[in-house]
XYZ file of C-alpha atoms in Angstrom:
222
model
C 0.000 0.000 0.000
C 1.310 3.860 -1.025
C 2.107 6.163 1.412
C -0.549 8.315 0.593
C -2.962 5.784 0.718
C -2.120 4.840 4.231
C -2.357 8.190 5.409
C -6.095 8.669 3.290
C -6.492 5.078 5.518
C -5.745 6.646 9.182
C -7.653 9.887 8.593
C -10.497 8.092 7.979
C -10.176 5.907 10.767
C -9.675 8.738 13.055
C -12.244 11.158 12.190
C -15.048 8.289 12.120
C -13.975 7.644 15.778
C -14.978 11.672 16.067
C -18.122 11.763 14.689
C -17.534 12.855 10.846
C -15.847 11.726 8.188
C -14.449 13.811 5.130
C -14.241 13.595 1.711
C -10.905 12.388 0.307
C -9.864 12.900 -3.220
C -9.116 9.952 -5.437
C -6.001 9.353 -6.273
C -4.935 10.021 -9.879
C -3.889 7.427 -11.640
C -0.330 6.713 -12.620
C 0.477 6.903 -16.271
C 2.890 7.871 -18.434
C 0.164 9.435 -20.768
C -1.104 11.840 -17.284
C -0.764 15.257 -18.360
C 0.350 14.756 -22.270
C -2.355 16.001 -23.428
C -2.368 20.019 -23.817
C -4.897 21.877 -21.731
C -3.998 25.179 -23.815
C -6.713 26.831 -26.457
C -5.746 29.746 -28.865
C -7.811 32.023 -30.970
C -7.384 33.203 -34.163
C -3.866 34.277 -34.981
C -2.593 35.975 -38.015
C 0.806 35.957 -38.323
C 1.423 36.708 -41.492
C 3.739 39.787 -40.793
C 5.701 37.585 -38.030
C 9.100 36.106 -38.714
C 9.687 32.949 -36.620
C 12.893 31.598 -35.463
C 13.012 27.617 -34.652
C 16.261 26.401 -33.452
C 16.579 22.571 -33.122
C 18.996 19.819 -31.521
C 20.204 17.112 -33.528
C 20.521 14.903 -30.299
C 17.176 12.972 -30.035
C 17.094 13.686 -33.658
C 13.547 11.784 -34.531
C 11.741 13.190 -31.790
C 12.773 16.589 -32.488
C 12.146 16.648 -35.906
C 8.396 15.478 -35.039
C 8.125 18.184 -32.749
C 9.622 20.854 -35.606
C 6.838 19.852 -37.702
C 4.020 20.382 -35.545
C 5.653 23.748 -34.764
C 5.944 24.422 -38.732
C 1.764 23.096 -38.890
C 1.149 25.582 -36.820
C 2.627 28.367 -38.047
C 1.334 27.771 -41.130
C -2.249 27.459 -39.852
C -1.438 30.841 -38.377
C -0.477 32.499 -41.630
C 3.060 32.984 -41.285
C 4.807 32.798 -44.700
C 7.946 29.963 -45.798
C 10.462 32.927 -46.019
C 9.688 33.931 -42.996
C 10.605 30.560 -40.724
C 14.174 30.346 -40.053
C 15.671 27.121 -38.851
C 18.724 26.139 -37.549
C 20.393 23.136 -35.218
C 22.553 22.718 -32.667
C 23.943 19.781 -31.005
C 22.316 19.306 -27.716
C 20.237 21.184 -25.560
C 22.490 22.811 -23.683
C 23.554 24.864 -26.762
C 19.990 26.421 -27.320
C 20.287 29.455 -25.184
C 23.265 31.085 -26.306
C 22.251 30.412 -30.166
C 18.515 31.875 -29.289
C 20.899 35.014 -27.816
C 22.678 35.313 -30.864
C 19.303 34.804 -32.848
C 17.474 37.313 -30.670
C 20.196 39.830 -31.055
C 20.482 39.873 -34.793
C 16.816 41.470 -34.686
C 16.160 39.119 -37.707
C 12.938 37.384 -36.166
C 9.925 38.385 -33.808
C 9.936 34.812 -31.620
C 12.004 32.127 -31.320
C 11.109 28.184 -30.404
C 13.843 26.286 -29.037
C 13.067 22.444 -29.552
C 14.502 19.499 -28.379
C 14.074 16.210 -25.999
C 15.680 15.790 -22.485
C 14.913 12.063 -21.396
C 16.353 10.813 -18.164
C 19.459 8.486 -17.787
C 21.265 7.093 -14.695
C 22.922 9.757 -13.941
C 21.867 13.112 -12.693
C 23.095 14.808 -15.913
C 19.510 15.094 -16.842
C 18.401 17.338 -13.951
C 21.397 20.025 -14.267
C 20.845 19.969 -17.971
C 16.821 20.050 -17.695
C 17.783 23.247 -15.509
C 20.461 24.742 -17.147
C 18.485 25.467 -20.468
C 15.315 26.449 -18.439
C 16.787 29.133 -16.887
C 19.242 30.330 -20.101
C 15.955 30.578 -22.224
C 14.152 32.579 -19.351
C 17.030 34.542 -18.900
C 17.692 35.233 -22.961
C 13.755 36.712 -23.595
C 13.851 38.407 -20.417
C 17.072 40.310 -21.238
C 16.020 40.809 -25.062
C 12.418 41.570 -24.865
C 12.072 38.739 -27.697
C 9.882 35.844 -27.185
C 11.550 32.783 -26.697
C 9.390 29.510 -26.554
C 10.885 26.691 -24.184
C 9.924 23.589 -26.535
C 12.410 21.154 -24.361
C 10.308 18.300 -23.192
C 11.645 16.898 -19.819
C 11.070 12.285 -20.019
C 11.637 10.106 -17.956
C 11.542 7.155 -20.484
C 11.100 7.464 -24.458
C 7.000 6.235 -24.303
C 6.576 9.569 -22.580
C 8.406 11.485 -25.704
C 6.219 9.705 -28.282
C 3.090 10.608 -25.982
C 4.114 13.959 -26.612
C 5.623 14.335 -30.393
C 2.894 12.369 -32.093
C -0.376 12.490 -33.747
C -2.761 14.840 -32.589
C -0.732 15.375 -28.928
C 1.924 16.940 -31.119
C 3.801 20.017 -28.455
C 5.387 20.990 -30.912
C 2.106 22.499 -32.447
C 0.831 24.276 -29.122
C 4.891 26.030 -29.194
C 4.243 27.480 -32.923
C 1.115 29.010 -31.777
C 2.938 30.182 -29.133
C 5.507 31.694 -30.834
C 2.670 33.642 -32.983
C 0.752 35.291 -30.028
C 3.731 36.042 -28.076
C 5.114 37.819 -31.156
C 1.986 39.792 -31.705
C 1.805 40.649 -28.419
C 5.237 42.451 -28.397
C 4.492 44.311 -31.223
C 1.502 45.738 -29.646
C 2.790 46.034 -26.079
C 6.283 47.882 -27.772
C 4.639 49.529 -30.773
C 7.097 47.801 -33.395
C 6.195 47.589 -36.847
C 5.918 44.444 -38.775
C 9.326 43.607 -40.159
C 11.569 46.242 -38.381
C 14.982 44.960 -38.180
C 16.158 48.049 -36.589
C 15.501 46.816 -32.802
C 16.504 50.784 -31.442
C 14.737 52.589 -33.740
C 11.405 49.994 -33.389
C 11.829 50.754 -29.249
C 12.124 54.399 -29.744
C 15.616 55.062 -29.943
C 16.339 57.338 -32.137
C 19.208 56.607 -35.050
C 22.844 58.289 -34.286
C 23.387 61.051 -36.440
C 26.934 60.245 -38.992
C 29.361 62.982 -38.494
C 30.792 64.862 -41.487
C 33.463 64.340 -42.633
C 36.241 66.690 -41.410
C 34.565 68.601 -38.961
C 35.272 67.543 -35.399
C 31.776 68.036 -32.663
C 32.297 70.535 -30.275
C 32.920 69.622 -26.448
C 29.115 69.133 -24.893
C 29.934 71.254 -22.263
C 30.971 74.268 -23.943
């Protein structure tokens, strides 16, 4: 018997010898299928003015291309055009949040999904990795006001990757939706124009002046 059922047990016990008893939850059951399936809705999205970054591992390689193509269904559902879906790899996952930096700094897309399959080993390289790339990609759209979807899933044992890269339970569609609606909502929330690259001028910076040529600027404080 589980721990948790023993204690549901002696509550029971107890409070009938008081007078009442109360109302004890069922236990859910155990399955590596709980919680694959995704609880999120969206409504209509046009992205066709959005430019989408997706940058991929090779490690897991099958899973992650499943994954990349639900993200690419989506975003085509949502409107956003071939030219403007950039894709790129990198090894493992541990390399996604410095190449989502370098992505998100060029000022060449609007979001970014970072994709790729964590499944747990022996060892506890799977938690410092699993944590590692969590907190880079927080860290990365927090410090360049771009989007940046976290499309890592976390397994324990492959049967829990294919519950969650496969037919309709796909992930990777619910991240390319994502990426849309996060995108338009920076534009809105930061008044930038579709298709800006310049990220200064888009945030209200204005554009340095060029000097001409042979004439030297005067001291500012004279």
């Amino acid at each position: 018997m589980g721990l948790l059922k023993c204690v549901a047990l002696t509550l029971t016990l107890a409070s009938a010898s008081w007078g009442f008893t109360p109302r004890v939850a069922p236990l859910a059951p155990t399955s590596i299928l709980q919680a694959a399936e995704s609880e999120v809705s969206f409504g209509e999205l046009d992205g066709s003015d959005v430019r989408v970054g997706i940058i991929r591992t090779r490690w897991n390689d099958e899973h992650v291309t499943n994954l990349v193509n639900g993200c690419k269904k989506a975003l085509k559902e949502c409107k956003v055009k071939e030219e403007n879906i950039f894709e790129t790899s990198v090894p493992g996952s541990y390399e996604l949040p410095l190449a989502a930096r370098f992505l998100a700094l060029s000022g060449t897309v609007d979001a970014i999904v970072c994709a790729g399959v964590l499944i747990k080993g022996e060892t506890l390289h799977f938690e410092y990795i699993s944590e590692a790339v969590s907190s880079g990609i927080m860290s990365v759209q927090l410090q360049t006001q771009l989007p940046v979807v976290y499309g890592v899933l976390n397994c324990l044992n492959e049967d829990q990757v294919k519950a969650r890269s496969s037919g309709d339970n796909n992930h990777g569609y619910d991240w390319g939706k994502t990426a849309v609606e996060m995108a338009l909502l920076r534009m809105e929330a930061l008044n930038i124009k579709a298709g800006t690259t310049d990220k200064l001028a888009a945030l209200g910076f204005a554009k340095p002046t060029p000097l001409e040529v042979g004439k030297k600027p005067a001291p500012g404080f004279f």
